PDB file of C-alpha atoms in Angstrom:
ATOM      1  CA  MET A  28      40.919 -55.261  37.745  1.00 47.00           C
ATOM      2  CA  LYS A  29      42.999 -55.166  34.667  1.00 51.00           C
ATOM      3  CA  LYS A  30      40.979 -58.070  33.437  1.00 54.00           C
ATOM      4  CA  ILE A  31      37.652 -56.461  33.950  1.00 55.00           C
ATOM      5  CA  VAL A  32      38.219 -53.507  31.750  1.00 49.00           C
ATOM      6  CA  PRO A  33      38.872 -55.548  28.614  1.00 52.00           C
ATOM      7  CA  VAL A  34      35.856 -57.649  29.157  1.00 49.00           C
ATOM      8  CA  LEU A  35      33.477 -54.563  29.588  1.00 48.00           C
ATOM      9  CA  LEU A  36      35.011 -53.295  26.204  1.00 46.00           C
ATOM     10  CA  ALA A  37      34.248 -56.459  24.593  1.00 50.00           C
ATOM     11  CA  LEU A  38      30.697 -56.365  25.811  1.00 48.00           C
ATOM     12  CA  CYS A  39      30.091 -52.842  24.688  1.00 49.00           C
ATOM     13  CA  LEU A  40      31.313 -53.570  21.089  1.00 46.00           C
ATOM     14  CA  LEU A  41      29.073 -56.726  20.976  1.00 47.00           C
ATOM     15  CA  LEU A  42      25.952 -54.448  22.315  1.00 47.00           C
ATOM     16  CA  ILE A  43      26.327 -51.882  19.642  1.00 46.00           C
ATOM     17  CA  PRO A  44      25.915 -54.068  16.396  1.00 45.00           C
ATOM     18  CA  THR A  45      23.132 -55.766  18.619  1.00 42.00           C
ATOM     19  CA  THR A  46      21.134 -52.674  19.419  1.00 40.00           C
ATOM     20  CA  GLN A  47      21.371 -51.823  15.554  1.00 42.00           C
ATOM     21  CA  LEU A  48      20.187 -54.682  14.193  1.00 39.00           C
ATOM     22  CA  ILE A  49      17.158 -54.854  16.580  1.00 44.00           C
ATOM     23  CA  SER A  50      16.119 -51.269  15.716  1.00 52.00           C
ATOM     24  CA  CYS A  51      16.796 -51.746  11.872  1.00 59.00           C
ATOM     25  CA  ARG A  52      17.639 -55.029  10.271  1.00 69.00           C
ATOM     26  CA  HIS A  53      17.999 -53.423   6.522  1.00 75.00           C
ATOM     27  CA  ALA A  54      19.757 -50.904   4.704  1.00 84.00           C
ATOM     28  CA  CYS A  55      17.194 -47.720   5.009  1.00 88.00           C
ATOM     29  CA  GLU A  56      16.312 -46.287   1.728  1.00 87.00           C
ATOM     30  CA  PHE A  57      14.313 -42.759   2.519  1.00 91.00           C
ATOM     31  CA  LEU A  58      11.390 -41.612   0.065  1.00 90.00           C
ATOM     32  CA  ASP A  59      11.587 -38.379  -1.725  1.00 90.00           C
ATOM     33  CA  THR A  60       8.327 -37.152  -0.060  1.00 92.00           C
ATOM     34  CA  TRP A  61       7.924 -35.586   3.260  1.00 94.00           C
ATOM     35  CA  SER A  62       5.907 -37.025   6.174  1.00 94.00           C
ATOM     36  CA  TYR A  63       4.863 -34.540   9.140  1.00 95.00           C
ATOM     37  CA  ASP A  64       3.219 -34.185  12.292  1.00 95.00           C
ATOM     38  CA  ASP A  65       2.420 -30.655  14.141  1.00 94.00           C
ATOM     39  CA  GLU A  66       5.859 -29.882  14.759  1.00 95.00           C
ATOM     40  CA  HIS A  67       8.313 -31.544  12.232  1.00 96.00           C
ATOM     41  CA  HIS A  68       8.864 -33.068   8.616  1.00 96.00           C
ATOM     42  CA  TRP A  69      11.068 -35.621   7.507  1.00 94.00           C
ATOM     43  CA  HIS A  70      11.762 -38.179   4.938  1.00 94.00           C
ATOM     44  CA  PRO A  71      10.299 -41.798   5.908  1.00 94.00           C
ATOM     45  CA  CYS A  72      12.468 -45.075   5.198  1.00 92.00           C
ATOM     46  CA  TYR A  73      10.232 -46.999   2.356  1.00 84.00           C
ATOM     47  CA  LYS A  74      10.382 -50.258   4.250  1.00 86.00           C
ATOM     48  CA  LYS A  75       7.183 -51.034   6.038  1.00 82.00           C
ATOM     49  CA  GLY A  76       7.420 -50.920   9.987  1.00 83.00           C
ATOM     50  CA  CYS A  77      10.643 -49.063   9.847  1.00 90.00           C
ATOM     51  CA  THR A  78      10.558 -45.828  11.972  1.00 88.00           C
ATOM     52  CA  LYS A  79      13.884 -44.193  10.644  1.00 91.00           C
ATOM     53  CA  LYS A  80      13.458 -40.329   9.787  1.00 91.00           C
ATOM     54  CA  HIS A  81      15.713 -38.800   7.506  1.00 92.00           C
ATOM     55  CA  GLU A  82      16.251 -34.962   7.604  1.00 89.00           C
ATOM     56  CA  LYS A  83      13.662 -33.973  10.507  1.00 94.00           C
ATOM     57  CA  LEU A  84      13.564 -30.713  10.697  1.00 95.00           C
ATOM     58  CA  GLU A  85      10.965 -28.331  12.235  1.00 96.00           C
ATOM     59  CA  HIS A  86       8.432 -26.688   9.940  1.00 96.00           C
ATOM     60  CA  PHE A  87       9.234 -23.548   8.010  1.00 96.00           C
ATOM     61  CA  TRP A  88       6.112 -21.224   8.235  1.00 96.00           C
ATOM     62  CA  GLY A  89       5.190 -19.271   5.084  1.00 96.00           C
ATOM     63  CA  ASN A  90       3.087 -16.154   4.736  1.00 97.00           C
ATOM     64  CA  PRO A  91      -0.476 -16.522   6.277  1.00 95.00           C
ATOM     65  CA  ILE A  92      -3.514 -17.204   3.871  1.00 96.00           C
ATOM     66  CA  THR A  93      -6.730 -15.766   4.972  1.00 95.00           C
ATOM     67  CA  LEU A  94      -9.769 -18.260   4.538  1.00 96.00           C
ATOM     68  CA  LEU A  95     -11.925 -16.484   6.641  1.00 95.00           C
ATOM     69  CA  GLU A  96     -12.089 -12.428   6.986  1.00 91.00           C
ATOM     70  CA  ALA A  97     -12.341 -11.408  10.697  1.00 93.00           C
ATOM     71  CA  THR A  98     -15.285  -9.124  11.418  1.00 91.00           C
ATOM     72  CA  GLN A  99     -16.101  -6.721  14.276  1.00 89.00           C
ATOM     73  CA  ALA A 100     -18.486  -9.562  15.562  1.00 88.00           C
ATOM     74  CA  GLU A 101     -16.541 -12.674  14.659  1.00 91.00           C
ATOM     75  CA  GLU A 102     -12.808 -13.873  14.564  1.00 92.00           C
ATOM     76  CA  GLY A 103     -11.767 -15.090  11.212  1.00 95.00           C
ATOM     77  CA  VAL A 104      -9.468 -17.754  10.052  1.00 97.00           C
ATOM     78  CA  GLN A 105      -5.986 -17.857   8.799  1.00 97.00           C
ATOM     79  CA  GLU A 106      -4.116 -20.725   7.205  1.00 97.00           C
ATOM     80  CA  ILE A 107      -0.162 -20.885   7.969  1.00 97.00           C
ATOM     81  CA  PRO A 108       1.415 -23.212   5.479  1.00 97.00           C
ATOM     82  CA  CYS A 109       5.008 -24.998   5.890  1.00 97.00           C
ATOM     83  CA  THR A 110       7.116 -23.726   2.625  1.00 96.00           C
ATOM     84  CA  ILE A 111       8.813 -27.389   2.398  1.00 95.00           C
ATOM     85  CA  CYS A 112       5.942 -29.897   3.090  1.00 95.00           C
ATOM     86  CA  ASP A 113       2.191 -29.881   2.588  1.00 94.00           C
ATOM     87  CA  TYR A 114       1.490 -29.367   6.230  1.00 97.00           C
ATOM     88  CA  SER A 115      -0.449 -26.271   7.378  1.00 96.00           C
ATOM     89  CA  ARG A 116      -1.979 -24.966  10.422  1.00 96.00           C
ATOM     90  CA  LYS A 117      -5.063 -23.006  11.263  1.00 96.00           C
ATOM     91  CA  GLU A 118      -5.069 -20.138  13.513  1.00 96.00           C
ATOM     92  CA  PRO A 119      -7.654 -17.547  14.596  1.00 96.00           C
ATOM     93  CA  LEU A 120      -7.402 -14.206  12.662  1.00 94.00           C
ATOM     94  CA  GLY A 121      -8.758 -11.212  15.088  1.00 92.00           C
ATOM     95  CA  PHE A 122     -10.275  -8.183  13.747  1.00 94.00           C
ATOM     96  CA  THR A 123      -7.714  -5.229  13.483  1.00 93.00           C
ATOM     97  CA  GLY A 124     -10.629  -2.475  12.208  1.00 95.00           C
ATOM     98  CA  LEU A 125     -11.723  -1.592   8.900  1.00 95.00           C
ATOM     99  CA  THR A 126      -9.907  -0.974   5.891  1.00 94.00           C
ATOM    100  CA  GLN A 127      -9.893   2.420   4.369  1.00 96.00           C
ATOM    101  CA  GLU A 128     -11.833   1.348   1.249  1.00 95.00           C
ATOM    102  CA  GLN A 129     -14.778  -0.043   4.101  1.00 94.00           C
ATOM    103  CA  TRP A 130     -14.245   2.998   6.136  1.00 96.00           C
ATOM    104  CA  GLU A 131     -14.583   5.670   3.175  1.00 95.00           C
ATOM    105  CA  SER A 132     -17.467   3.534   1.668  1.00 94.00           C
ATOM    106  CA  PHE A 133     -19.999   4.568   4.194  1.00 95.00           C
ATOM    107  CA  PHE A 134     -19.538   8.366   3.706  1.00 95.00           C
ATOM    108  CA  HIS A 135     -21.872   8.652   0.749  1.00 93.00           C
ATOM    109  CA  MET A 136     -25.327  10.018   0.564  1.00 90.00           C
ATOM    110  CA  SER A 137     -26.992   6.345   0.084  1.00 92.00           C
ATOM    111  CA  SER A 138     -25.906   5.714   3.548  1.00 94.00           C
ATOM    112  CA  LEU A 139     -28.444   8.149   4.892  1.00 95.00           C
ATOM    113  CA  GLU A 140     -31.512   7.131   2.960  1.00 92.00           C
ATOM    114  CA  ASN A 141     -33.210   5.436   5.887  1.00 96.00           C
ATOM    115  CA  VAL A 142     -31.930   6.261   9.408  1.00 97.00           C
ATOM    116  CA  TYR A 143     -32.259   7.982  12.748  1.00 98.00           C
ATOM    117  CA  ILE A 144     -29.798  10.217  13.647  1.00 98.00           C
ATOM    118  CA  ARG A 145     -29.686  12.082  17.415  1.00 98.00           C
ATOM    119  CA  GLU A 146     -27.040  14.547  18.145  1.00 97.00           C
ATOM    120  CA  ALA A 147     -26.623  15.576  21.779  1.00 96.00           C
ATOM    121  CA  SER A 148     -24.609  18.614  22.389  1.00 94.00           C
ATOM    122  CA  SER A 149     -23.641  20.135  25.923  1.00 94.00           C
ATOM    123  CA  VAL A 150     -21.835  23.478  26.198  1.00 92.00           C
ATOM    124  CA  THR A 151     -20.656  24.717  29.380  1.00 93.00           C
ATOM    125  CA  ALA A 152     -19.463  28.378  30.225  1.00 90.00           C
ATOM    126  CA  ASN A 153     -18.872  30.449  33.531  1.00 87.00           C
ATOM    127  CA  GLY A 154     -20.720  27.053  35.232  1.00 87.00           C
ATOM    128  CA  ALA A 155     -23.992  27.357  33.156  1.00 92.00           C
ATOM    129  CA  VAL A 156     -24.796  24.420  30.972  1.00 93.00           C
ATOM    130  CA  THR A 157     -26.501  24.336  27.814  1.00 93.00           C
ATOM    131  CA  GLU A 158     -27.876  21.203  26.122  1.00 95.00           C
ATOM    132  CA  THR A 159     -29.282  20.829  22.701  1.00 96.00           C
ATOM    133  CA  VAL A 160     -30.805  17.727  21.162  1.00 97.00           C
ATOM    134  CA  THR A 161     -31.213  17.374  17.440  1.00 97.00           C
ATOM    135  CA  GLU A 162     -33.019  14.539  16.034  1.00 98.00           C
ATOM    136  CA  TYR A 163     -33.461  13.651  12.312  1.00 97.00           C
ATOM    137  CA  TRP A 164     -35.748  10.964  10.746  1.00 98.00           C
ATOM    138  CA  ILE A 165     -34.642  10.275   7.168  1.00 97.00           C
ATOM    139  CA  THR A 166     -36.457   8.365   4.447  1.00 95.00           C
ATOM    140  CA  LYS A 167     -35.760   8.185   1.007  1.00 91.00           C
ATOM    141  CA  ASP A 168     -39.141  10.443   0.545  1.00 94.00           C
ATOM    142  CA  SER A 169     -39.224  12.428   3.687  1.00 96.00           C
ATOM    143  CA  LEU A 170     -36.894  14.152   6.530  1.00 97.00           C
ATOM    144  CA  SER A 171     -38.138  15.029   9.922  1.00 97.00           C
ATOM    145  CA  VAL A 172     -36.161  17.380  12.375  1.00 97.00           C
ATOM    146  CA  THR A 173     -36.754  18.384  16.040  1.00 97.00           C
ATOM    147  CA  VAL A 174     -34.412  20.388  18.117  1.00 97.00           C
ATOM    148  CA  THR A 175     -34.970  20.344  21.854  1.00 97.00           C
ATOM    149  CA  LEU A 176     -33.472  23.337  23.585  1.00 94.00           C
ATOM    150  CA  GLY A 177     -34.071  24.287  27.453  1.00 85.00           C
ATOM    151  CA  GLY A 178     -36.736  21.622  27.337  1.00 87.00           C
ATOM    152  CA  GLN A 179     -38.732  23.239  24.376  1.00 94.00           C
ATOM    153  CA  SER A 180     -38.863  21.409  21.044  1.00 96.00           C
ATOM    154  CA  GLN A 181     -39.567  22.530  17.299  1.00 96.00           C
ATOM    155  CA  SER A 182     -40.137  20.072  14.729  1.00 96.00           C
ATOM    156  CA  ASN A 183     -40.231  20.248  11.151  1.00 96.00           C
ATOM    157  CA  THR A 184     -41.191  17.976   8.304  1.00 96.00           C
ATOM    158  CA  THR A 185     -40.623  17.877   4.406  1.00 96.00           C
ATOM    159  CA  ALA A 186     -40.822  15.631   1.644  1.00 95.00           C
ATOM    160  CA  ASP A 187     -38.902  18.289  -0.653  1.00 96.00           C
ATOM    161  CA  PRO A 188     -36.220  16.347  -2.578  1.00 94.00           C
ATOM    162  CA  SER A 189     -33.757  19.259  -2.429  1.00 95.00           C
ATOM    163  CA  THR A 190     -34.076  19.972   1.173  1.00 95.00           C
ATOM    164  CA  ILE A 191     -33.720  16.292   2.008  1.00 95.00           C
ATOM    165  CA  GLY A 192     -30.700  15.977  -0.478  1.00 95.00           C
ATOM    166  CA  THR A 193     -29.266  19.131   0.831  1.00 96.00           C
ATOM    167  CA  THR A 194     -29.602  18.215   4.623  1.00 95.00           C
ATOM    168  CA  CYS A 195     -28.360  14.714   4.090  1.00 96.00           C
ATOM    169  CA  HIS A 196     -25.171  16.133   2.175  1.00 95.00           C
ATOM    170  CA  SER A 197     -24.475  18.543   4.807  1.00 95.00           C
ATOM    171  CA  LEU A 198     -24.754  15.793   7.472  1.00 95.00           C
ATOM    172  CA  ILE A 199     -22.149  13.409   5.622  1.00 95.00           C
ATOM    173  CA  GLU A 200     -19.460  16.240   5.274  1.00 93.00           C
ATOM    174  CA  ALA A 201     -20.025  17.210   8.624  1.00 92.00           C
ATOM    175  CA  LEU A 202     -19.610  13.440   9.688  1.00 94.00           C
ATOM    176  CA  ALA A 203     -16.857  12.531   7.418  1.00 94.00           C
ATOM    177  CA  GLY A 204     -15.127  15.639   8.439  1.00 91.00           C
ATOM    178  CA  ILE A 205     -14.619  14.281  11.905  1.00 93.00           C
ATOM    179  CA  ALA A 206     -14.164  10.620  10.930  1.00 94.00           C
ATOM    180  CA  GLN A 207     -10.935  10.905   8.935  1.00 94.00           C
ATOM    181  CA  TYR A 208      -9.611   7.518   8.660  1.00 96.00           C
ATOM    182  CA  GLU A 209      -5.821   8.002   8.685  1.00 96.00           C
ATOM    183  CA  HIS A 210      -6.231   9.639  12.329  1.00 96.00           C
ATOM    184  CA  PHE A 211      -7.836   6.772  14.061  1.00 97.00           C
ATOM    185  CA  LYS A 212      -6.962   3.052  15.256  1.00 96.00           C
ATOM    186  CA  TYR A 213      -8.975   0.567  16.556  1.00 96.00           C
ATOM    187  CA  ASN A 214      -9.356  -0.499  20.090  1.00 95.00           C
ATOM    188  CA  PRO A 215     -10.437  -4.290  19.715  1.00 91.00           C
ATOM    189  CA  ARG A 216     -11.228  -4.572  23.788  1.00 90.00           C
ATOM    190  CA  GLU A 217     -13.616  -1.617  23.704  1.00 91.00           C
ATOM    191  CA  LYS A 218     -14.588  -1.942  19.818  1.00 92.00           C
ATOM    192  CA  VAL A 219     -14.383   1.683  19.228  1.00 96.00           C
ATOM    193  CA  TYR A 220     -11.546   3.905  17.050  1.00 97.00           C
ATOM    194  CA  ILE A 221      -9.599   6.280  18.894  1.00 97.00           C
ATOM    195  CA  LEU A 222      -7.311   9.196  17.944  1.00 95.00           C
ATOM    196  CA  LYS A 223      -3.805   8.014  17.086  1.00 95.00           C
ATOM    197  CA  LYS A 224      -1.354   9.661  19.452  1.00 91.00           C
ATOM    198  CA  GLY A 225      -0.548  13.162  18.271  1.00 90.00           C
ATOM    199  CA  SER A 226      -3.433  13.222  15.879  1.00 91.00           C
ATOM    200  CA  LYS A 227      -6.103  15.905  16.269  1.00 89.00           C
ATOM    201  CA  ILE A 228      -9.497  16.533  14.300  1.00 89.00           C
ATOM    202  CA  THR A 229     -10.907  20.052  13.597  1.00 86.00           C
ATOM    203  CA  VAL A 230     -14.683  19.800  14.595  1.00 81.00           C
ATOM    204  CA  PRO A 231     -16.108  21.398  11.126  1.00 71.00           C
ATOM    205  CA  SER A 232     -19.292  23.168  12.445  1.00 69.00           C
ATOM    206  CA  LEU A 233     -17.302  24.723  15.689  1.00 72.00           C
ATOM    207  CA  ASN A 234     -13.897  24.957  13.816  1.00 77.00           C
ATOM    208  CA  VAL A 235     -12.012  23.975  16.932  1.00 84.00           C
ATOM    209  CA  TYR A 236      -9.619  21.196  17.343  1.00 87.00           C
ATOM    210  CA  SER A 237     -10.404  18.135  19.462  1.00 90.00           C
ATOM    211  CA  ARG A 238      -8.074  15.398  20.649  1.00 87.00           C
ATOM    212  CA  ASP A 239     -11.012  13.314  22.487  1.00 92.00           C
ATOM    213  CA  VAL A 240     -12.740  11.550  19.923  1.00 95.00           C
ATOM    214  CA  THR A 241     -14.195   8.213  19.482  1.00 97.00           C
ATOM    215  CA  ILE A 242     -15.861   6.579  16.597  1.00 97.00           C
ATOM    216  CA  THR A 243     -17.984   3.273  16.378  1.00 97.00           C
ATOM    217  CA  PHE A 244     -19.296   0.992  13.331  1.00 97.00           C
ATOM    218  CA  ASP A 245     -21.993  -1.223  13.775  1.00 95.00           C
ATOM    219  CA  ASP A 246     -21.296  -5.276  12.732  1.00 91.00           C
ATOM    220  CA  ALA A 247     -22.637  -4.191   9.113  1.00 92.00           C
ATOM    221  CA  ASN A 248     -19.721  -1.465   8.971  1.00 93.00           C
ATOM    222  CA  ARG A 249     -22.063   1.175   9.173  1.00 96.00           C
ATOM    223  CA  LEU A 250     -21.268   4.276  11.139  1.00 97.00           C
ATOM    224  CA  SER A 251     -23.067   4.190  14.759  1.00 97.00           C
ATOM    225  CA  GLY A 252     -21.554   6.814  16.635  1.00 97.00           C
ATOM    226  CA  ILE A 253     -19.418   9.969  17.049  1.00 97.00           C
ATOM    227  CA  ALA A 254     -18.556  11.274  20.483  1.00 96.00           C
ATOM    228  CA  TYR A 255     -16.241  14.224  20.995  1.00 95.00           C
ATOM    229  CA  GLY A 256     -15.070  16.871  23.587  1.00 93.00           C
ATOM    230  CA  ALA A 257     -13.494  20.147  22.739  1.00 90.00           C
ATOM    231  CA  GLU A 258     -12.847  23.651  24.252  1.00 90.00           C
ATOM    232  CA  ASN A 259     -12.981  27.196  22.855  1.00 87.00           C
ATOM    233  CA  THR A 260     -12.007  30.484  24.290  1.00 87.00           C
ATOM    234  CA  VAL A 261     -14.389  33.514  23.113  1.00 86.00           C
ATOM    235  CA  ASP A 262     -13.775  36.932  24.361  1.00 86.00           C
ATOM    236  CA  GLY A 263     -12.017  35.556  27.647  1.00 87.00           C
ATOM    237  CA  VAL A 264     -14.756  33.088  28.225  1.00 89.00           C
ATOM    238  CA  LYS A 265     -14.025  29.431  28.131  1.00 90.00           C
ATOM    239  CA  TYR A 266     -16.496  26.889  26.554  1.00 89.00           C
ATOM    240  CA  GLU A 267     -16.194  22.994  27.275  1.00 92.00           C
ATOM    241  CA  ILE A 268     -18.109  21.172  24.734  1.00 92.00           C
ATOM    242  CA  ARG A 269     -19.337  17.577  24.508  1.00 94.00           C
ATOM    243  CA  ASN A 270     -20.940  16.220  21.608  1.00 95.00           C
ATOM    244  CA  THR A 271     -22.567  12.599  20.882  1.00 97.00           C
ATOM    245  CA  ILE A 272     -23.826  11.802  17.421  1.00 97.00           C
ATOM    246  CA  THR A 273     -25.704   8.244  17.163  1.00 98.00           C
ATOM    247  CA  LEU A 274     -26.994   6.565  13.942  1.00 98.00           C
ATOM    248  CA  THR A 275     -29.526   3.789  14.458  1.00 97.00           C
ATOM    249  CA  ASP A 276     -32.598   2.145  12.738  1.00 96.00           C
ATOM    250  CA  TYR A 277     -30.788   1.613   9.509  1.00 96.00           C
ATOM    251  CA  GLY A 278     -33.646   0.658   6.736  1.00 94.00           C
ATOM    252  CA  LYS A 279     -36.532   0.935   9.907  1.00 95.00           C
ATOM    253  CA  VAL A 280     -37.302   4.513   9.755  1.00 94.00           C
ATOM    254  CA  THR A 281     -40.564   5.356   8.570  1.00 89.00           C
ATOM    255  CA  ALA A 282     -42.197   8.945   7.915  1.00 79.00           C
ATOM    256  CA  HIS A 283     -42.208  10.558  11.070  1.00 77.00           C
TER     257      HIS A 283
END
């Protein structure tokens, strides 16, 4: 037993340099440049066929660079570079909602130069429901309005620039009064904007608060809908209000 141990130790000492010679038969000199794969970077040995890697480290990721902006209709693309080597990875960039500049750029008179607007309102009081539908066909040179109440409709059409301008200005102010950017956050699953926690909106035409408001924009960043609910009590009577405003047919409306 005493003779076996020294023999084994001697064999081990012989094997260590032998394996080193097999794996690398030269004194390695490493390049200053980095080699890399998806996870690491390192300095390679300059000798052809040598696989030795010096300072092999995981990538150190820098700030993402947007290559393609995300939209409501399509994911974007971002590139995340390693700050040490030349490697970078690409990742999908999800849409997180309009910027304030994009949001507020809609609320100008020019946005309503050619559009169809439908406002459906429902007011419930003492168990009775009153429904009103107001429709606007707006072009640059004409305005048609139809109001339907209790199954009866009244329509009016005008080409007077002053009337068209005043009406569009009032509509924009009413829409902007509800759609206040700072109070909303984007829900990517439903593709709608909902009120942030603790926020409430004053409905300008009714002068009542609402904590139940949703807003939608189409894929061209144009306002496509506002829906809200509100309650108000007047002379002891409670009124429940539901209102839905849709904006469609941008650029397609003709004189009605």
